[in-house]
Short mmCIF file of C-alpha atoms and ligand atoms in Angstrom, two decimals:
data_model
loop_
_atom_site.label_atom_id
_atom_site.label_comp_id
_atom_site.label_asym_id
_atom_site.label_seq_id
_atom_site.Cartn_x
_atom_site.Cartn_y
_atom_site.Cartn_z
CA ALA A 1 13.22 60.10 11.45
CA LYS A 2 12.13 60.93 7.95
CA GLY A 3 15.24 62.99 7.33
CA LEU A 4 17.49 60.24 8.61
CA GLY A 5 15.83 57.77 6.31
CA LYS A 6 16.48 60.03 3.41
CA ASN A 7 20.13 60.46 4.35
CA GLN A 8 20.60 56.76 4.63
CA GLN A 9 19.03 56.26 1.25
CA CYS A 10 21.38 58.87 -0.10
CA LEU A 11 24.50 57.24 1.39
CA TYR A 12 23.36 53.89 0.14
CA ASP A 13 22.98 55.14 -3.41
CA GLU A 14 26.35 56.83 -3.29
CA GLU A 15 27.92 53.65 -2.00
CA MET A 16 26.40 51.55 -4.76
CA GLY A 17 27.50 54.15 -7.24
CA LEU A 18 31.09 54.01 -6.04
CA GLN A 19 31.15 50.24 -6.17
CA GLU A 20 29.78 50.30 -9.68
CA VAL A 21 32.30 52.91 -10.76
CA ARG A 22 35.16 50.91 -9.27
CA LYS A 23 33.99 47.74 -10.94
CA MET A 24 33.74 49.45 -14.32
CA GLU A 25 37.16 50.96 -13.84
CA LEU A 26 38.70 47.61 -12.92
CA GLU A 27 36.98 45.96 -15.84
CA LYS A 28 38.51 48.48 -18.20
CA ASP A 29 41.97 48.35 -16.59
CA LEU A 30 42.02 44.57 -16.47
CA GLN A 31 42.21 44.53 -20.25
CA ARG A 32 45.56 46.28 -20.18
CA ALA A 33 46.92 44.82 -16.96
CA LEU A 34 48.23 41.69 -18.62
CA GLU A 35 50.18 43.58 -21.28
CA MET A 36 51.43 46.06 -18.71
CA LYS A 37 52.68 43.22 -16.52
CA GLU A 38 50.71 44.39 -13.52
CA PHE A 39 50.05 40.87 -12.26
CA PHE A 40 52.32 38.93 -10.01
CA ILE A 41 52.08 35.63 -8.23
CA VAL A 42 52.46 34.92 -4.55
CA TYR A 43 53.17 31.39 -3.38
CA GLN A 44 51.90 29.76 -0.24
CA PRO A 45 53.70 26.69 1.13
CA LYS A 46 51.95 23.40 1.82
CA TRP A 47 53.47 21.60 4.75
CA ASN A 48 53.44 17.94 5.77
CA VAL A 49 53.37 17.86 9.55
CA GLN A 50 54.28 14.20 9.79
CA SER A 51 57.48 14.45 7.79
CA ASP A 52 57.93 18.09 8.84
CA ARG A 53 58.58 18.99 5.24
CA LEU A 54 57.53 21.35 2.52
CA VAL A 55 55.34 19.44 0.04
CA GLY A 56 54.32 22.10 -2.45
CA PHE A 57 53.18 25.62 -3.18
CA GLU A 58 49.91 27.17 -4.24
CA ALA A 59 50.16 29.99 -6.75
CA LEU A 60 47.83 32.88 -5.93
CA LEU A 61 47.37 35.82 -8.25
CA ARG A 62 47.79 39.47 -7.27
CA TRP A 63 47.17 42.62 -9.26
CA LYS A 64 49.27 45.67 -8.59
CA HIS A 65 47.06 48.41 -9.93
CA PRO A 66 49.08 51.54 -10.75
CA ARG A 67 46.68 53.83 -8.90
CA LEU A 68 44.66 51.61 -6.56
CA GLY A 69 47.47 49.46 -5.21
CA VAL A 70 47.35 45.72 -4.72
CA ILE A 71 43.91 44.29 -5.48
CA SER A 72 42.64 40.99 -4.10
CA PRO A 73 41.75 38.15 -6.46
CA GLN A 74 38.41 37.99 -4.67
CA GLU A 75 37.65 41.29 -6.35
CA PHE A 76 39.19 40.90 -9.81
CA ILE A 77 38.75 37.17 -10.56
CA PRO A 78 34.94 37.45 -10.80
CA ILE A 79 35.35 40.38 -13.20
CA ALA A 80 37.88 38.44 -15.24
CA GLU A 81 35.47 35.51 -15.36
CA GLU A 82 32.63 37.72 -16.55
CA THR A 83 34.69 39.29 -19.29
CA GLY A 84 36.45 36.13 -20.39
CA LEU A 85 39.84 37.62 -19.56
CA ILE A 86 40.27 34.77 -17.10
CA ILE A 87 41.46 32.58 -19.96
CA PRO A 88 44.55 34.60 -20.99
CA MET A 89 45.15 35.43 -17.31
CA THR A 90 45.17 31.77 -16.32
CA ARG A 91 47.44 30.94 -19.24
CA TRP A 92 49.86 33.56 -17.95
CA THR A 93 49.59 32.26 -14.38
CA LEU A 94 50.23 28.69 -15.52
CA GLU A 95 53.25 29.78 -17.56
CA GLU A 96 54.74 31.85 -14.74
CA ALA A 97 54.10 29.26 -12.05
CA CYS A 98 55.60 26.45 -14.15
CA LYS A 99 58.61 28.60 -15.00
CA GLN A 100 59.11 29.36 -11.32
CA CYS A 101 58.67 25.73 -10.37
CA ARG A 102 61.41 24.84 -12.84
CA VAL A 103 63.69 27.49 -11.30
CA TRP A 104 63.12 25.99 -7.85
CA GLN A 105 63.74 22.53 -9.20
CA ASP A 106 67.06 23.65 -10.65
CA SER A 107 68.02 25.04 -7.26
CA GLY A 108 67.23 21.70 -5.60
CA VAL A 109 63.71 22.38 -4.34
CA VAL A 110 61.64 19.79 -6.16
CA GLN A 111 58.06 20.54 -5.13
CA PRO A 112 54.85 20.80 -7.12
CA VAL A 113 53.12 24.09 -7.70
CA SER A 114 49.34 24.28 -7.87
CA VAL A 115 47.31 26.70 -9.93
CA ASN A 116 43.63 27.59 -9.50
CA LEU A 117 41.43 26.98 -12.52
CA SER A 118 38.20 28.72 -13.33
CA VAL A 119 35.34 26.82 -14.97
CA ARG A 120 35.73 28.98 -18.09
CA LEU A 121 38.92 27.10 -18.89
CA PHE A 122 36.94 23.92 -19.44
CA HIS A 123 34.70 25.65 -21.94
CA GLY A 124 37.33 27.48 -23.91
CA ASP A 125 39.80 26.06 -26.38
CA ASN A 126 41.45 22.76 -25.65
CA LEU A 127 42.57 22.85 -22.01
CA LEU A 128 44.59 19.67 -22.37
CA GLU A 129 46.57 21.22 -25.21
CA LEU A 130 47.08 24.42 -23.24
CA ILE A 131 48.51 22.47 -20.32
CA GLN A 132 50.74 20.40 -22.57
CA ASN A 133 52.08 23.55 -24.21
CA VAL A 134 52.72 25.25 -20.90
CA LEU A 135 54.59 22.23 -19.51
CA HIS A 136 56.62 21.91 -22.67
CA LYS A 137 57.53 25.60 -22.71
CA ALA A 138 58.66 25.51 -19.08
CA ASP A 139 60.34 22.13 -19.54
CA LEU A 140 58.54 20.93 -16.44
CA GLU A 141 57.58 17.38 -15.52
CA PRO A 142 53.78 17.00 -15.38
CA ARG A 143 53.94 15.58 -11.85
CA LEU A 144 55.16 19.00 -10.66
CA LEU A 145 51.96 20.72 -11.75
CA GLU A 146 48.70 20.55 -9.83
CA LEU A 147 45.40 22.07 -10.76
CA GLU A 148 42.80 23.18 -8.24
CA ILE A 149 39.16 23.03 -9.24
CA THR A 150 36.05 23.71 -7.17
CA GLU A 151 32.92 21.70 -6.58
CA SER A 152 30.62 24.17 -8.29
CA MET A 153 32.52 23.72 -11.57
CA VAL A 154 31.45 20.12 -11.83
CA LEU A 155 27.77 20.93 -11.54
CA HIS A 156 27.35 21.61 -15.22
CA ASP A 157 28.61 19.37 -17.99
CA VAL A 158 29.79 16.80 -15.47
CA ASN A 159 30.67 14.26 -18.11
CA ASP A 160 32.62 16.69 -20.22
CA ILE A 161 34.64 17.92 -17.25
CA ILE A 162 35.28 14.37 -16.09
CA ARG A 163 36.57 13.53 -19.56
CA GLN A 164 38.87 16.58 -19.70
CA LEU A 165 40.20 16.00 -16.20
CA GLY A 166 40.84 12.36 -17.07
CA SER A 167 43.01 13.23 -20.03
CA ILE A 168 44.86 15.93 -18.10
CA ARG A 169 45.54 13.53 -15.26
CA SER A 170 46.78 10.89 -17.64
CA LEU A 171 49.62 13.29 -18.48
CA GLY A 172 50.65 12.96 -14.83
CA VAL A 173 49.29 16.32 -13.74
CA LYS A 174 47.58 16.23 -10.32
CA VAL A 175 44.12 17.61 -9.65
CA SER A 176 42.63 18.65 -6.33
CA MET A 177 39.17 19.70 -5.25
CA ASP A 178 39.42 23.12 -3.65
CA ASP A 179 37.18 24.56 -0.91
CA PHE A 180 35.72 21.14 -0.32
CA GLY A 181 32.54 21.17 1.70
CA THR A 182 31.44 24.71 0.88
CA GLY A 183 28.74 25.70 -1.53
CA TYR A 184 27.40 23.00 -3.76
CA SER A 185 28.23 19.60 -2.54
CA SER A 186 29.62 17.10 -4.97
CA ILE A 187 29.83 14.18 -2.57
CA GLY A 188 27.68 12.09 -4.88
CA LEU A 189 30.19 12.65 -7.67
CA LEU A 190 33.38 12.09 -5.72
CA ASP A 191 33.81 8.55 -6.94
CA ARG A 192 33.46 9.70 -10.56
CA ILE A 193 35.50 12.88 -10.67
CA PRO A 194 39.12 11.97 -11.29
CA ILE A 195 41.03 13.81 -8.57
CA ASP A 196 44.00 13.19 -6.30
CA ALA A 197 43.19 15.30 -3.27
CA LEU A 198 40.57 17.23 -1.34
CA LYS A 199 41.30 20.62 0.11
CA LEU A 200 39.32 21.08 3.27
CA ASP A 201 38.03 24.64 3.25
CA ARG A 202 39.31 26.93 5.97
CA GLN A 203 35.76 27.37 7.17
CA PHE A 204 36.11 23.85 8.64
CA THR A 205 39.62 24.29 9.96
CA ASN A 206 38.61 27.46 11.74
CA ASP A 207 35.39 26.25 13.22
CA LEU A 208 36.18 23.28 15.40
CA ASP A 209 34.39 24.60 18.49
CA THR A 210 31.50 22.17 18.65
CA PRO A 211 31.54 18.36 18.66
CA SER A 212 29.31 18.30 15.59
CA LYS A 213 31.69 20.52 13.61
CA ARG A 214 34.55 18.25 14.56
CA ALA A 215 32.50 15.22 13.57
CA ILE A 216 32.04 16.63 10.08
CA VAL A 217 35.75 17.19 9.61
CA ASN A 218 36.43 13.73 10.97
CA ALA A 219 33.97 12.22 8.48
CA VAL A 220 35.49 14.09 5.54
CA VAL A 221 38.97 12.85 6.42
CA LEU A 222 37.71 9.27 6.78
CA MET A 223 35.84 9.44 3.50
CA ALA A 224 38.90 10.79 1.70
CA GLU A 225 40.97 7.97 3.11
CA LYS A 226 38.50 5.37 1.84
CA LEU A 227 38.48 7.03 -1.58
CA ASN A 228 42.28 7.12 -1.67
CA LEU A 229 42.38 10.89 -1.75
CA ASP A 230 44.89 13.06 0.05
CA VAL A 231 43.52 15.76 2.31
CA ILE A 232 45.01 19.21 2.59
CA ALA A 233 43.67 21.42 5.37
CA GLU A 234 43.42 25.08 4.43
CA GLY A 235 43.56 28.09 6.71
CA VAL A 236 45.63 26.46 9.43
CA GLU A 237 46.43 29.32 11.78
CA ASN A 238 47.34 27.83 15.14
CA LYS A 239 48.59 24.86 17.13
CA GLU A 240 45.06 23.88 18.10
CA HIS A 241 44.09 23.39 14.45
CA ILE A 242 47.21 21.34 13.86
CA ASP A 243 46.70 19.09 16.87
CA PHE A 244 43.11 18.37 16.01
CA LEU A 245 43.80 17.68 12.34
CA THR A 246 46.83 15.48 12.91
CA GLY A 247 44.76 13.57 15.47
CA LEU A 248 42.37 12.72 12.66
CA GLY A 249 45.13 11.61 10.35
CA CYS A 250 45.24 14.74 8.21
CA HIS A 251 48.88 15.67 7.77
CA VAL A 252 49.15 18.19 4.98
CA MET A 253 48.39 21.77 5.88
CA GLN A 254 48.35 25.17 4.34
CA GLY A 255 47.84 28.34 6.30
CA TYR A 256 49.29 31.40 7.96
CA TYR A 257 50.81 29.24 10.70
CA TYR A 258 53.29 27.78 8.21
CA GLY A 259 53.51 30.65 5.80
CA LYS A 260 51.44 33.37 4.21
CA PRO A 261 51.31 33.70 0.44
CA MET A 262 54.70 35.27 -0.42
CA ASP A 263 56.35 36.73 -3.48
CA ILE A 264 59.39 34.91 -4.84
CA HIS A 265 61.85 36.98 -2.83
CA GLU A 266 59.98 36.40 0.41
CA ILE A 267 59.72 32.70 -0.44
CA GLU A 268 63.48 32.51 -0.82
CA VAL A 269 63.96 33.97 2.65
CA TRP A 270 61.28 31.67 4.03
CA MET A 271 62.96 28.59 2.52
CA TYR A 272 66.32 29.67 3.90
CA ASP A 273 64.76 30.05 7.36
CA GLN A 274 63.22 26.57 7.16
CA ASP A 275 66.60 25.08 6.35
CA HIS A 276 68.27 26.84 9.26
CA LYS A 277 65.76 26.14 12.00
P1 LIG B 304 41.61 29.79 -2.49
O1 LIG B 304 42.06 29.07 -3.71
O2 LIG B 304 40.73 29.06 -1.53
O3 LIG B 304 42.93 30.31 -1.82
C1 LIG B 304 43.16 30.34 -0.43
C2 LIG B 304 42.94 31.73 0.11
O4 LIG B 304 43.01 31.66 1.54
C3 LIG B 304 44.01 32.73 -0.32
O5 LIG B 304 43.39 34.00 -0.44
C4 LIG B 304 44.96 32.72 0.87
O6 LIG B 304 45.69 33.91 1.01
C5 LIG B 304 43.99 32.55 2.02
N1 LIG B 304 44.64 31.93 3.20
C6 LIG B 304 45.64 31.03 3.21
N2 LIG B 304 45.95 30.66 4.46
C7 LIG B 304 45.13 31.34 5.29
C8 LIG B 304 44.97 31.37 6.72
O7 LIG B 304 45.66 30.69 7.49
N3 LIG B 304 43.99 32.19 7.19
C9 LIG B 304 43.21 32.95 6.38
N4 LIG B 304 42.30 33.74 6.94
N5 LIG B 304 43.33 32.93 5.03
C10 LIG B 304 44.28 32.14 4.49
P2 LIG B 304 43.63 34.90 -1.74
O8 LIG B 304 45.05 34.78 -2.18
O9 LIG B 304 43.08 36.24 -1.43
O10 LIG B 304 42.75 34.19 -2.84
C11 LIG B 304 41.36 34.19 -2.73
C12 LIG B 304 40.73 33.34 -3.81
O11 LIG B 304 40.94 33.92 -5.10
C13 LIG B 304 41.35 31.95 -3.92
O12 LIG B 304 40.82 31.13 -2.91
C14 LIG B 304 40.93 31.57 -5.32
O13 LIG B 304 39.60 31.11 -5.33
C15 LIG B 304 40.98 32.90 -6.06
N6 LIG B 304 42.23 32.97 -6.82
C16 LIG B 304 43.46 33.40 -6.43
N7 LIG B 304 44.35 33.31 -7.45
C17 LIG B 304 43.68 32.78 -8.51
C18 LIG B 304 44.03 32.42 -9.85
O14 LIG B 304 45.17 32.53 -10.29
N8 LIG B 304 43.01 31.91 -10.63
C19 LIG B 304 41.74 31.73 -10.18
N9 LIG B 304 40.83 31.23 -11.02
N10 LIG B 304 41.39 32.06 -8.93
C20 LIG B 304 42.33 32.57 -8.10
CA1 LIG B 305 42.96 27.17 -4.23
CA1 LIG B 306 40.64 26.91 -1.08
CA1 LIG B 307 38.39 29.65 -0.53
#
C-alpha cells in the first residue's frame, strides 16, 4: 500500500509538471500566435424557431497551434487574460468578425455577429473608441455587432461598466449577458445593466429533468420578458430541449441541433443547405 501511495504521488507530480510545462509553452507561443496568424474564428448560428430563420452568429475563437493542433479557447483565453494579450486578441477578433459580417451582408445575408468580451477590455484603453474604429474600418452598421459579456464582469466597478456599456449601446451596438444563471448572480443588477438579451447557459438547457429545474428556466424566461430582454437558449441539442423552451416562450436558440461552430467555408455550405431544405 505504501508503494502504491508513492507511485500515485509520483504520477500526480508528473501530471502537474506536464500541465505547468504546457501552460508555460502556450503562454510563450501565444505572444507570437497573433503575428503568425494562427487564430481563426468559427461561427455558430443562432436560430429563431418561431420564424424558422437564422437570426445571427456567435464568433468563437480557435487557435491552430503549429505543433499541438487546434486548442480550445477554454484553455488559452484564461492565459490570454492573465498576460493581457486578450486585448490585442479581442481587437483582432472584432475586426475579423465585423469584416466577415460585412462580407455576408454584401452577399445578402444580413445578420448580426456577436463577439465575446473579456473584463480586461473594460479596464484597458477606451473600449468605446475601439468599437467605433472597428465598425468604421469594416464599414459595418453598429446594429450588426453584438457584444457578449458575463455576469462576473459586472461584479467590480459596476458603475464604470454600466457607463461604458451605455455609451456603446447608444451607438446601436447590442449587448447580451452570456452564461446567465451560472456563477455570480447579477439578478439584483439586471434592471441597471444596459443589455438587450440574456443567454441562458447550456447548463439549464441540458438539465430539464426535474420540475424544479424547469421552474427555474421558466422563471428566467418570465423575468426576461418583464424586463424587455430577449432570451437566447444555449446548448440546444435535441427536440426535447426545443419543445420545452418554445413552450415557455423562448424562441431563439443556439446549439449543436441547429449548427456547431463552423469555419467560414463550412458556414457557406450550412447556409446553402438551409436555403435548399
Ligand atoms: P461561450 O461564450 O459560452 O460559448 C459557447 C460554447 O458552447 C462554445 O464553446 C460552443 O462551441 C459550445 N456549444 C455551443 N452549442 C453547444 C451544444 O449544443 N452543446 C455543447 N455541449 N456545447 C455547445 P467554445 O467555442 O469551446 O468556447 C468556450 C468559451 O470560450 C466560450 O463560452 C467563451 O467564454 C470563450 N471564448 C471563445 N471565444 C472567445 C473570444 O473570442 N473571446 C473571449 N473573451 N472568450 C471566448
Ligand atoms: Ca458567448
Ligand atoms: Ca455562453
Ligand atoms: Ca459557457
